[in-house]
PDB file of N, CA and C in Angstrom:
ATOM      1  N   MET A   1       9.886  11.546 -73.109  1.00  0.00           N
ATOM      2  CA  MET A   1       9.974  12.319 -74.320  1.00  0.00           C
ATOM      3  C   MET A   1      10.873  13.515 -74.051  1.00  0.00           C
ATOM      4  N   GLU A   2      11.752  13.800 -74.994  1.00  0.00           N
ATOM      5  CA  GLU A   2      12.698  14.895 -74.809  1.00  0.00           C
ATOM      6  C   GLU A   2      12.988  15.551 -76.147  1.00  0.00           C
ATOM      7  N   GLU A   3      13.231  16.841 -76.105  1.00  0.00           N
ATOM      8  CA  GLU A   3      13.586  17.618 -77.299  1.00  0.00           C
ATOM      9  C   GLU A   3      14.636  18.633 -76.885  1.00  0.00           C
ATOM     10  N   ILE A   4      15.686  18.798 -77.706  1.00  0.00           N
ATOM     11  CA  ILE A   4      16.750  19.769 -77.434  1.00  0.00           C
ATOM     12  C   ILE A   4      17.048  20.527 -78.719  1.00  0.00           C
ATOM     13  N   ILE A   5      17.194  21.841 -78.589  1.00  0.00           N
ATOM     14  CA  ILE A   5      17.539  22.696 -79.725  1.00  0.00           C
ATOM     15  C   ILE A   5      18.738  23.543 -79.326  1.00  0.00           C
ATOM     16  N   GLU A   6      19.696  23.675 -80.237  1.00  0.00           N
ATOM     17  CA  GLU A   6      20.825  24.562 -79.995  1.00  0.00           C
ATOM     18  C   GLU A   6      20.526  25.914 -80.616  1.00  0.00           C
ATOM     19  N   THR A   7      20.967  26.959 -79.930  1.00  0.00           N
ATOM     20  CA  THR A   7      20.745  28.319 -80.393  1.00  0.00           C
ATOM     21  C   THR A   7      21.973  29.165 -80.112  1.00  0.00           C
ATOM     22  N   LYS A   8      22.081  30.282 -80.797  1.00  0.00           N
ATOM     23  CA  LYS A   8      23.211  31.190 -80.598  1.00  0.00           C
ATOM     24  C   LYS A   8      22.976  32.152 -79.438  1.00  0.00           C
ATOM     25  N   VAL A   9      21.754  32.223 -78.920  1.00  0.00           N
ATOM     26  CA  VAL A   9      21.485  33.126 -77.798  1.00  0.00           C
ATOM     27  C   VAL A   9      22.039  32.532 -76.510  1.00  0.00           C
ATOM     28  N   SER A  10      22.367  33.405 -75.594  1.00  0.00           N
ATOM     29  CA  SER A  10      22.960  32.959 -74.333  1.00  0.00           C
ATOM     30  C   SER A  10      21.893  32.375 -73.403  1.00  0.00           C
ATOM     31  N   PRO A  11      22.327  31.566 -72.438  1.00  0.00           N
ATOM     32  CA  PRO A  11      21.374  31.052 -71.452  1.00  0.00           C
ATOM     33  C   PRO A  11      20.674  32.180 -70.684  1.00  0.00           C
ATOM     34  N   GLN A  12      21.350  33.310 -70.499  1.00  0.00           N
ATOM     35  CA  GLN A  12      20.740  34.434 -69.788  1.00  0.00           C
ATOM     36  C   GLN A  12      19.534  34.982 -70.555  1.00  0.00           C
ATOM     37  N   VAL A  13      19.627  35.040 -71.881  1.00  0.00           N
ATOM     38  CA  VAL A  13      18.512  35.516 -72.701  1.00  0.00           C
ATOM     39  C   VAL A  13      17.335  34.549 -72.593  1.00  0.00           C
ATOM     40  N   VAL A  14      17.635  33.258 -72.656  1.00  0.00           N
ATOM     41  CA  VAL A  14      16.577  32.252 -72.518  1.00  0.00           C
ATOM     42  C   VAL A  14      15.928  32.389 -71.152  1.00  0.00           C
ATOM     43  N   TRP A  15      16.738  32.481 -70.113  1.00  0.00           N
ATOM     44  CA  TRP A  15      16.182  32.538 -68.763  1.00  0.00           C
ATOM     45  C   TRP A  15      15.343  33.798 -68.554  1.00  0.00           C
ATOM     46  N   GLN A  16      15.726  34.906 -69.165  1.00  0.00           N
ATOM     47  CA  GLN A  16      14.923  36.134 -69.032  1.00  0.00           C
ATOM     48  C   GLN A  16      13.494  35.906 -69.525  1.00  0.00           C
ATOM     49  N   ALA A  17      13.324  35.076 -70.543  1.00  0.00           N
ATOM     50  CA  ALA A  17      11.985  34.765 -71.046  1.00  0.00           C
ATOM     51  C   ALA A  17      11.230  33.853 -70.077  1.00  0.00           C
ATOM     52  N   TRP A  18      11.954  33.113 -69.259  1.00  0.00           N
ATOM     53  CA  TRP A  18      11.340  32.157 -68.335  1.00  0.00           C
ATOM     54  C   TRP A  18      11.231  32.671 -66.910  1.00  0.00           C
ATOM     55  N   GLU A  19      11.923  33.744 -66.566  1.00  0.00           N
ATOM     56  CA  GLU A  19      12.074  34.109 -65.157  1.00  0.00           C
ATOM     57  C   GLU A  19      10.780  34.498 -64.446  1.00  0.00           C
ATOM     58  N   ARG A  20       9.701  34.643 -65.168  1.00  0.00           N
ATOM     59  CA  ARG A  20       8.426  34.973 -64.524  1.00  0.00           C
ATOM     60  C   ARG A  20       7.858  33.787 -63.736  1.00  0.00           C
ATOM     61  N   PHE A  21       8.381  32.595 -63.985  1.00  0.00           N
ATOM     62  CA  PHE A  21       7.875  31.407 -63.282  1.00  0.00           C
ATOM     63  C   PHE A  21       8.389  31.378 -61.853  1.00  0.00           C
ATOM     64  N   GLN A  22       7.476  31.247 -60.910  1.00  0.00           N
ATOM     65  CA  GLN A  22       7.811  31.206 -59.492  1.00  0.00           C
ATOM     66  C   GLN A  22       7.398  29.859 -58.917  1.00  0.00           C
ATOM     67  N   GLN A  23       8.306  29.234 -58.193  1.00  0.00           N
ATOM     68  CA  GLN A  23       8.026  27.934 -57.596  1.00  0.00           C
ATOM     69  C   GLN A  23       6.772  28.013 -56.730  1.00  0.00           C
ATOM     70  N   GLY A  24       5.893  27.027 -56.879  1.00  0.00           N
ATOM     71  CA  GLY A  24       4.666  26.972 -56.106  1.00  0.00           C
ATOM     72  C   GLY A  24       3.487  27.684 -56.761  1.00  0.00           C
ATOM     73  N   GLU A  25       3.738  28.488 -57.786  1.00  0.00           N
ATOM     74  CA  GLU A  25       2.659  29.201 -58.476  1.00  0.00           C
ATOM     75  C   GLU A  25       1.651  28.201 -59.028  1.00  0.00           C
ATOM     76  N   LYS A  26       0.357  28.545 -58.943  1.00  0.00           N
ATOM     77  CA  LYS A  26      -0.702  27.661 -59.426  1.00  0.00           C
ATOM     78  C   LYS A  26      -1.594  28.412 -60.395  1.00  0.00           C
ATOM     79  N   GLY A  27      -2.283  27.651 -61.247  1.00  0.00           N
ATOM     80  CA  GLY A  27      -3.221  28.264 -62.172  1.00  0.00           C
ATOM     81  C   GLY A  27      -4.025  27.214 -62.902  1.00  0.00           C
ATOM     82  N   ARG A  28      -4.744  27.668 -63.904  1.00  0.00           N
ATOM     83  CA  ARG A  28      -5.588  26.792 -64.708  1.00  0.00           C
ATOM     84  C   ARG A  28      -5.502  27.249 -66.160  1.00  0.00           C
ATOM     85  N   ALA A  29      -5.438  26.265 -67.062  1.00  0.00           N
ATOM     86  CA  ALA A  29      -5.474  26.519 -68.501  1.00  0.00           C
ATOM     87  C   ALA A  29      -6.418  25.488 -69.105  1.00  0.00           C
ATOM     88  N   GLY A  30      -7.628  25.906 -69.440  1.00  0.00           N
ATOM     89  CA  GLY A  30      -8.623  24.973 -69.961  1.00  0.00           C
ATOM     90  C   GLY A  30      -8.986  23.950 -68.901  1.00  0.00           C
ATOM     91  N   ALA A  31      -8.958  22.676 -69.266  1.00  0.00           N
ATOM     92  CA  ALA A  31      -9.312  21.596 -68.334  1.00  0.00           C
ATOM     93  C   ALA A  31      -8.161  21.235 -67.396  1.00  0.00           C
ATOM     94  N   PHE A  32      -6.981  21.801 -67.646  1.00  0.00           N
ATOM     95  CA  PHE A  32      -5.796  21.439 -66.874  1.00  0.00           C
ATOM     96  C   PHE A  32      -5.510  22.440 -65.769  1.00  0.00           C
ATOM     97  N   LYS A  33      -5.178  21.910 -64.585  1.00  0.00           N
ATOM     98  CA  LYS A  33      -4.630  22.718 -63.505  1.00  0.00           C
ATOM     99  C   LYS A  33      -3.120  22.571 -63.599  1.00  0.00           C
ATOM    100  N   TYR A  34      -2.391  23.635 -63.256  1.00  0.00           N
ATOM    101  CA  TYR A  34      -0.939  23.508 -63.263  1.00  0.00           C
ATOM    102  C   TYR A  34      -0.350  24.093 -61.986  1.00  0.00           C
ATOM    103  N   ARG A  35       0.880  23.657 -61.728  1.00  0.00           N
ATOM    104  CA  ARG A  35       1.645  24.163 -60.595  1.00  0.00           C
ATOM    105  C   ARG A  35       3.114  24.133 -60.978  1.00  0.00           C
ATOM    106  N   ILE A  36       3.829  25.193 -60.664  1.00  0.00           N
ATOM    107  CA  ILE A  36       5.271  25.220 -60.889  1.00  0.00           C
ATOM    108  C   ILE A  36       5.905  24.419 -59.756  1.00  0.00           C
ATOM    109  N   LEU A  37       6.540  23.313 -60.121  1.00  0.00           N
ATOM    110  CA  LEU A  37       7.100  22.402 -59.116  1.00  0.00           C
ATOM    111  C   LEU A  37       8.446  22.862 -58.593  1.00  0.00           C
ATOM    112  N   GLN A  38       9.325  23.172 -59.518  1.00  0.00           N
ATOM    113  CA  GLN A  38      10.707  23.434 -59.133  1.00  0.00           C
ATOM    114  C   GLN A  38      11.291  24.478 -60.065  1.00  0.00           C
ATOM    115  N   VAL A  39      12.036  25.410 -59.501  1.00  0.00           N
ATOM    116  CA  VAL A  39      12.719  26.421 -60.290  1.00  0.00           C
ATOM    117  C   VAL A  39      14.175  26.460 -59.843  1.00  0.00           C
ATOM    118  N   GLU A  40      15.083  26.283 -60.792  1.00  0.00           N
ATOM    119  CA  GLU A  40      16.516  26.470 -60.555  1.00  0.00           C
ATOM    120  C   GLU A  40      16.907  27.672 -61.393  1.00  0.00           C
ATOM    121  N   PRO A  41      16.955  28.879 -60.802  1.00  0.00           N
ATOM    122  CA  PRO A  41      17.212  30.095 -61.574  1.00  0.00           C
ATOM    123  C   PRO A  41      18.426  29.968 -62.493  1.00  0.00           C
ATOM    124  N   GLY A  42      18.206  30.360 -63.729  1.00  0.00           N
ATOM    125  CA  GLY A  42      19.271  30.304 -64.725  1.00  0.00           C
ATOM    126  C   GLY A  42      19.471  28.945 -65.359  1.00  0.00           C
ATOM    127  N   LYS A  43      18.747  27.916 -64.879  1.00  0.00           N
ATOM    128  CA  LYS A  43      18.976  26.565 -65.376  1.00  0.00           C
ATOM    129  C   LYS A  43      17.710  25.846 -65.836  1.00  0.00           C
ATOM    130  N   SER A  44      16.706  25.738 -64.958  1.00  0.00           N
ATOM    131  CA  SER A  44      15.538  24.922 -65.321  1.00  0.00           C
ATOM    132  C   SER A  44      14.319  25.272 -64.474  1.00  0.00           C
ATOM    133  N   PHE A  45      13.163  24.826 -64.965  1.00  0.00           N
ATOM    134  CA  PHE A  45      11.940  24.861 -64.179  1.00  0.00           C
ATOM    135  C   PHE A  45      11.043  23.730 -64.639  1.00  0.00           C
ATOM    136  N   SER A  46      10.197  23.258 -63.737  1.00  0.00           N
ATOM    137  CA  SER A  46       9.277  22.164 -64.032  1.00  0.00           C
ATOM    138  C   SER A  46       7.854  22.607 -63.752  1.00  0.00           C
ATOM    139  N   ILE A  47       6.945  22.202 -64.639  1.00  0.00           N
ATOM    140  CA  ILE A  47       5.529  22.492 -64.487  1.00  0.00           C
ATOM    141  C   ILE A  47       4.769  21.167 -64.451  1.00  0.00           C
ATOM    142  N   LEU A  48       3.893  21.044 -63.477  1.00  0.00           N
ATOM    143  CA  LEU A  48       3.003  19.889 -63.373  1.00  0.00           C
ATOM    144  C   LEU A  48       1.641  20.307 -63.904  1.00  0.00           C
ATOM    145  N   TRP A  49       1.170  19.615 -64.945  1.00  0.00           N
ATOM    146  CA  TRP A  49      -0.177  19.818 -65.494  1.00  0.00           C
ATOM    147  C   TRP A  49      -1.004  18.622 -65.085  1.00  0.00           C
ATOM    148  N   LYS A  50      -2.167  18.879 -64.474  1.00  0.00           N
ATOM    149  CA  LYS A  50      -2.994  17.773 -63.974  1.00  0.00           C
ATOM    150  C   LYS A  50      -4.392  17.839 -64.574  1.00  0.00           C
ATOM    151  N   THR A  51      -4.900  16.665 -64.873  1.00  0.00           N
ATOM    152  CA  THR A  51      -6.300  16.487 -65.205  1.00  0.00           C
ATOM    153  C   THR A  51      -6.701  15.151 -64.601  1.00  0.00           C
ATOM    154  N   LEU A  52      -7.894  14.736 -64.806  1.00  0.00           N
ATOM    155  CA  LEU A  52      -8.400  13.511 -64.199  1.00  0.00           C
ATOM    156  C   LEU A  52      -7.508  12.305 -64.533  1.00  0.00           C
ATOM    157  N   PHE A  53      -6.862  11.729 -63.532  1.00  0.00           N
ATOM    158  CA  PHE A  53      -6.058  10.503 -63.633  1.00  0.00           C
ATOM    159  C   PHE A  53      -4.778  10.624 -64.475  1.00  0.00           C
ATOM    160  N   VAL A  54      -4.389  11.835 -64.888  1.00  0.00           N
ATOM    161  CA  VAL A  54      -3.164  12.002 -65.675  1.00  0.00           C
ATOM    162  C   VAL A  54      -2.403  13.218 -65.155  1.00  0.00           C
ATOM    163  N   ARG A  55      -1.088  13.051 -65.036  1.00  0.00           N
ATOM    164  CA  ARG A  55      -0.207  14.154 -64.678  1.00  0.00           C
ATOM    165  C   ARG A  55       0.880  14.253 -65.740  1.00  0.00           C
ATOM    166  N   LEU A  56       1.083  15.451 -66.257  1.00  0.00           N
ATOM    167  CA  LEU A  56       2.155  15.710 -67.218  1.00  0.00           C
ATOM    168  C   LEU A  56       3.164  16.622 -66.534  1.00  0.00           C
ATOM    169  N   ILE A  57       4.415  16.227 -66.531  1.00  0.00           N
ATOM    170  CA  ILE A  57       5.466  17.053 -65.942  1.00  0.00           C
ATOM    171  C   ILE A  57       6.390  17.493 -67.073  1.00  0.00           C
ATOM    172  N   PHE A  58       6.428  18.804 -67.309  1.00  0.00           N
ATOM    173  CA  PHE A  58       7.279  19.399 -68.334  1.00  0.00           C
ATOM    174  C   PHE A  58       8.452  20.053 -67.624  1.00  0.00           C
ATOM    175  N   THR A  59       9.660  19.578 -67.896  1.00  0.00           N
ATOM    176  CA  THR A  59      10.864  20.178 -67.332  1.00  0.00           C
ATOM    177  C   THR A  59      11.603  20.893 -68.461  1.00  0.00           C
ATOM    178  N   HIS A  60      11.754  22.201 -68.312  1.00  0.00           N
ATOM    179  CA  HIS A  60      12.419  23.038 -69.303  1.00  0.00           C
ATOM    180  C   HIS A  60      13.829  23.332 -68.800  1.00  0.00           C
ATOM    181  N   ARG A  61      14.819  23.201 -69.684  1.00  0.00           N
ATOM    182  CA  ARG A  61      16.218  23.398 -69.286  1.00  0.00           C
ATOM    183  C   ARG A  61      16.948  24.281 -70.293  1.00  0.00           C
ATOM    184  N   VAL A  62      17.963  24.967 -69.789  1.00  0.00           N
ATOM    185  CA  VAL A  62      18.885  25.697 -70.654  1.00  0.00           C
ATOM    186  C   VAL A  62      20.289  25.482 -70.104  1.00  0.00           C
ATOM    187  N   GLU A  63      21.244  25.288 -71.024  1.00  0.00           N
ATOM    188  CA  GLU A  63      22.635  25.132 -70.599  1.00  0.00           C
ATOM    189  C   GLU A  63      23.551  25.808 -71.601  1.00  0.00           C
ATOM    190  N   LEU A  64      24.660  26.279 -71.105  1.00  0.00           N
ATOM    191  CA  LEU A  64      25.658  26.981 -71.898  1.00  0.00           C
ATOM    192  C   LEU A  64      26.375  26.031 -72.844  1.00  0.00           C
ATOM    193  N   THR A  65      26.598  26.490 -74.083  1.00  0.00           N
ATOM    194  CA  THR A  65      27.435  25.781 -75.052  1.00  0.00           C
ATOM    195  C   THR A  65      28.500  26.761 -75.533  1.00  0.00           C
ATOM    196  N   PRO A  66      29.530  26.295 -76.232  1.00  0.00           N
ATOM    197  CA  PRO A  66      30.557  27.209 -76.723  1.00  0.00           C
ATOM    198  C   PRO A  66      30.013  28.280 -77.684  1.00  0.00           C
ATOM    199  N   THR A  67      28.900  27.992 -78.358  1.00  0.00           N
ATOM    200  CA  THR A  67      28.361  28.945 -79.337  1.00  0.00           C
ATOM    201  C   THR A  67      27.046  29.593 -78.907  1.00  0.00           C
ATOM    202  N   GLY A  68      26.585  29.334 -77.699  1.00  0.00           N
ATOM    203  CA  GLY A  68      25.320  29.890 -77.238  1.00  0.00           C
ATOM    204  C   GLY A  68      24.734  29.039 -76.138  1.00  0.00           C
ATOM    205  N   SER A  69      23.664  28.323 -76.467  1.00  0.00           N
ATOM    206  CA  SER A  69      23.043  27.469 -75.455  1.00  0.00           C
ATOM    207  C   SER A  69      22.238  26.347 -76.083  1.00  0.00           C
ATOM    208  N   LYS A  70      21.944  25.368 -75.254  1.00  0.00           N
ATOM    209  CA  LYS A  70      21.009  24.299 -75.600  1.00  0.00           C
ATOM    210  C   LYS A  70      19.750  24.558 -74.784  1.00  0.00           C
ATOM    211  N   VAL A  71      18.616  24.531 -75.472  1.00  0.00           N
ATOM    212  CA  VAL A  71      17.330  24.716 -74.818  1.00  0.00           C
ATOM    213  C   VAL A  71      16.549  23.430 -75.031  1.00  0.00           C
ATOM    214  N   GLY A  72      15.969  22.908 -73.975  1.00  0.00           N
ATOM    215  CA  GLY A  72      15.263  21.652 -74.139  1.00  0.00           C
ATOM    216  C   GLY A  72      14.184  21.442 -73.110  1.00  0.00           C
ATOM    217  N   TYR A  73      13.468  20.375 -73.306  1.00  0.00           N
ATOM    218  CA  TYR A  73      12.434  19.983 -72.375  1.00  0.00           C
ATOM    219  C   TYR A  73      12.392  18.467 -72.291  1.00  0.00           C
ATOM    220  N   GLU A  74      11.824  18.016 -71.213  1.00  0.00           N
ATOM    221  CA  GLU A  74      11.539  16.592 -71.021  1.00  0.00           C
ATOM    222  C   GLU A  74      10.098  16.509 -70.542  1.00  0.00           C
ATOM    223  N   ILE A  75       9.347  15.554 -71.059  1.00  0.00           N
ATOM    224  CA  ILE A  75       7.959  15.366 -70.655  1.00  0.00           C
ATOM    225  C   ILE A  75       7.822  13.996 -70.006  1.00  0.00           C
ATOM    226  N   GLN A  76       7.240  13.985 -68.833  1.00  0.00           N
ATOM    227  CA  GLN A  76       6.907  12.730 -68.141  1.00  0.00           C
ATOM    228  C   GLN A  76       5.390  12.666 -68.041  1.00  0.00           C
ATOM    229  N   ILE A  77       4.831  11.538 -68.412  1.00  0.00           N
ATOM    230  CA  ILE A  77       3.390  11.316 -68.295  1.00  0.00           C
ATOM    231  C   ILE A  77       3.189  10.281 -67.204  1.00  0.00           C
ATOM    232  N   LYS A  78       2.427  10.660 -66.174  1.00  0.00           N
ATOM    233  CA  LYS A  78       2.238   9.783 -65.018  1.00  0.00           C
ATOM    234  C   LYS A  78       0.757   9.668 -64.683  1.00  0.00           C
ATOM    235  N   GLY A  79       0.443   8.694 -63.872  1.00  0.00           N
ATOM    236  CA  GLY A  79      -0.918   8.527 -63.405  1.00  0.00           C
ATOM    237  C   GLY A  79      -1.565   7.265 -63.935  1.00  0.00           C
ATOM    238  N   LEU A  80      -2.793   7.035 -63.521  1.00  0.00           N
ATOM    239  CA  LEU A  80      -3.528   5.831 -63.866  1.00  0.00           C
ATOM    240  C   LEU A  80      -3.652   5.629 -65.377  1.00  0.00           C
ATOM    241  N   PHE A  81      -3.872   6.712 -66.124  1.00  0.00           N
ATOM    242  CA  PHE A  81      -4.042   6.609 -67.577  1.00  0.00           C
ATOM    243  C   PHE A  81      -2.789   7.015 -68.357  1.00  0.00           C
ATOM    244  N   ALA A  82      -1.624   6.951 -67.724  1.00  0.00           N
ATOM    245  CA  ALA A  82      -0.386   7.362 -68.394  1.00  0.00           C
ATOM    246  C   ALA A  82      -0.128   6.550 -69.658  1.00  0.00           C
ATOM    247  N   TYR A  83      -0.241   5.240 -69.563  1.00  0.00           N
ATOM    248  CA  TYR A  83       0.041   4.410 -70.734  1.00  0.00           C
ATOM    249  C   TYR A  83      -0.912   4.700 -71.892  1.00  0.00           C
ATOM    250  N   PRO A  84      -2.237   4.728 -71.678  1.00  0.00           N
ATOM    251  CA  PRO A  84      -3.129   5.030 -72.801  1.00  0.00           C
ATOM    252  C   PRO A  84      -2.887   6.430 -73.385  1.00  0.00           C
ATOM    253  N   VAL A  85      -2.590   7.398 -72.521  1.00  0.00           N
ATOM    254  CA  VAL A  85      -2.327   8.754 -73.020  1.00  0.00           C
ATOM    255  C   VAL A  85      -1.078   8.756 -73.881  1.00  0.00           C
ATOM    256  N   ARG A  86      -0.009   8.102 -73.400  1.00  0.00           N
ATOM    257  CA  ARG A  86       1.218   8.006 -74.210  1.00  0.00           C
ATOM    258  C   ARG A  86       0.934   7.350 -75.552  1.00  0.00           C
ATOM    259  N   TRP A  87       0.176   6.291 -75.534  1.00  0.00           N
ATOM    260  CA  TRP A  87      -0.106   5.537 -76.753  1.00  0.00           C
ATOM    261  C   TRP A  87      -1.003   6.330 -77.700  1.00  0.00           C
ATOM    262  N   LEU A  88      -2.047   6.971 -77.161  1.00  0.00           N
ATOM    263  CA  LEU A  88      -3.010   7.662 -78.010  1.00  0.00           C
ATOM    264  C   LEU A  88      -2.531   9.022 -78.507  1.00  0.00           C
ATOM    265  N   ILE A  89      -1.926   9.819 -77.621  1.00  0.00           N
ATOM    266  CA  ILE A  89      -1.578  11.182 -78.035  1.00  0.00           C
ATOM    267  C   ILE A  89      -0.127  11.572 -77.740  1.00  0.00           C
ATOM    268  N   GLY A  90       0.701  10.598 -77.380  1.00  0.00           N
ATOM    269  CA  GLY A  90       2.108  10.892 -77.100  1.00  0.00           C
ATOM    270  C   GLY A  90       2.817  11.570 -78.243  1.00  0.00           C
ATOM    271  N   ASN A  91       2.628  11.070 -79.469  1.00  0.00           N
ATOM    272  CA  ASN A  91       3.280  11.692 -80.627  1.00  0.00           C
ATOM    273  C   ASN A  91       2.773  13.101 -80.877  1.00  0.00           C
ATOM    274  N   LYS A  92       1.486  13.320 -80.663  1.00  0.00           N
ATOM    275  CA  LYS A  92       0.917  14.664 -80.846  1.00  0.00           C
ATOM    276  C   LYS A  92       1.494  15.631 -79.815  1.00  0.00           C
ATOM    277  N   ILE A  93       1.600  15.184 -78.572  1.00  0.00           N
ATOM    278  CA  ILE A  93       2.203  16.019 -77.526  1.00  0.00           C
ATOM    279  C   ILE A  93       3.636  16.358 -77.904  1.00  0.00           C
ATOM    280  N   ARG A  94       4.397  15.364 -78.353  1.00  0.00           N
ATOM    281  CA  ARG A  94       5.797  15.569 -78.740  1.00  0.00           C
ATOM    282  C   ARG A  94       5.901  16.563 -79.890  1.00  0.00           C
ATOM    283  N   ARG A  95       5.091  16.380 -80.931  1.00  0.00           N
ATOM    284  CA  ARG A  95       5.132  17.288 -82.094  1.00  0.00           C
ATOM    285  C   ARG A  95       4.776  18.717 -81.707  1.00  0.00           C
ATOM    286  N   ASN A  96       3.694  18.875 -80.948  1.00  0.00           N
ATOM    287  CA  ASN A  96       3.251  20.216 -80.564  1.00  0.00           C
ATOM    288  C   ASN A  96       4.257  20.915 -79.663  1.00  0.00           C
ATOM    289  N   THR A  97       4.807  20.176 -78.716  1.00  0.00           N
ATOM    290  CA  THR A  97       5.786  20.768 -77.814  1.00  0.00           C
ATOM    291  C   THR A  97       7.077  21.095 -78.553  1.00  0.00           C
ATOM    292  N   ALA A  98       7.498  20.243 -79.467  1.00  0.00           N
ATOM    293  CA  ALA A  98       8.693  20.522 -80.273  1.00  0.00           C
ATOM    294  C   ALA A  98       8.481  21.774 -81.126  1.00  0.00           C
ATOM    295  N   ALA A  99       7.288  21.914 -81.708  1.00  0.00           N
ATOM    296  CA  ALA A  99       6.981  23.106 -82.514  1.00  0.00           C
ATOM    297  C   ALA A  99       7.000  24.361 -81.645  1.00  0.00           C
ATOM    298  N   LEU A 100       6.454  24.265 -80.431  1.00  0.00           N
ATOM    299  CA  LEU A 100       6.486  25.409 -79.519  1.00  0.00           C
ATOM    300  C   LEU A 100       7.917  25.768 -79.132  1.00  0.00           C
ATOM    301  N   LEU A 101       8.753  24.764 -78.915  1.00  0.00           N
ATOM    302  CA  LEU A 101      10.149  25.013 -78.564  1.00  0.00           C
ATOM    303  C   LEU A 101      10.878  25.691 -79.718  1.00  0.00           C
ATOM    304  N   ARG A 102      10.663  25.208 -80.944  1.00  0.00           N
ATOM    305  CA  ARG A 102      11.294  25.843 -82.118  1.00  0.00           C
ATOM    306  C   ARG A 102      10.842  27.287 -82.270  1.00  0.00           C
ATOM    307  N   SER A 103       9.554  27.529 -82.068  1.00  0.00           N
ATOM    308  CA  SER A 103       9.020  28.890 -82.168  1.00  0.00           C
ATOM    309  C   SER A 103       9.601  29.794 -81.087  1.00  0.00           C
ATOM    310  N   PHE A 104       9.709  29.273 -79.879  1.00  0.00           N
ATOM    311  CA  PHE A 104      10.291  30.019 -78.763  1.00  0.00           C
ATOM    312  C   PHE A 104      11.725  30.432 -79.068  1.00  0.00           C
ATOM    313  N   VAL A 105      12.535  29.483 -79.548  1.00  0.00           N
ATOM    314  CA  VAL A 105      13.932  29.765 -79.868  1.00  0.00           C
ATOM    315  C   VAL A 105      14.019  30.767 -81.029  1.00  0.00           C
ATOM    316  N   LYS A 106      13.177  30.615 -82.023  1.00  0.00           N
ATOM    317  CA  LYS A 106      13.174  31.543 -83.163  1.00  0.00           C
ATOM    318  C   LYS A 106      12.866  32.970 -82.704  1.00  0.00           C
ATOM    319  N   GLN A 107      11.916  33.122 -81.807  1.00  0.00           N
ATOM    320  CA  GLN A 107      11.583  34.451 -81.273  1.00  0.00           C
ATOM    321  C   GLN A 107      12.774  35.041 -80.521  1.00  0.00           C
ATOM    322  N   LEU A 108      13.490  34.227 -79.770  1.00  0.00           N
ATOM    323  CA  LEU A 108      14.640  34.723 -79.036  1.00  0.00           C
ATOM    324  C   LEU A 108      15.762  35.150 -79.982  1.00  0.00           C
ATOM    325  N   GLU A 109      15.873  34.485 -81.116  1.00  0.00           N
ATOM    326  CA  GLU A 109      16.958  34.774 -82.058  1.00  0.00           C
ATOM    327  C   GLU A 109      16.692  36.028 -82.893  1.00  0.00           C
ATOM    328  N   THR A 110      15.447  36.490 -82.939  1.00  0.00           N
ATOM    329  CA  THR A 110      15.152  37.693 -83.756  1.00  0.00           C
ATOM    330  C   THR A 110      15.111  38.946 -82.923  1.00  0.00           C
TER     331      THR A 110
END
C-alpha cells in the first residue's frame, strides 16, 4: 500500500517535522509496540509496529520536486496473520493513513 501527495513546501520543512525520530528508538502505543528501523536524514524513516503475529512497516519519504516536494508512505504488512489483516482491515489502514498524510501536509502548508 502506498500514498503520495505533492505539496509546495520544501523537503526541509517536511523533514523538520520528522527529525525527532531516532533510529533504534522504541515505544508503545496502545496494544502496539514500535521501533524506528531506519532513518535517512532529509529523505525517509521507517517504523515497525508489532502486535501478536502481525508486523506493520510504515516507510515515510520526502523528495524534492520542481514546485516543492512529494511526501509519501508505503505500508508493508508481514507476519503469520498478514493476509487476513490485509483482507479484513487493509482498506481501513489505507484510508486512515492517507487521511493522516493529507492532514500532515495541510498543517505544513499553513
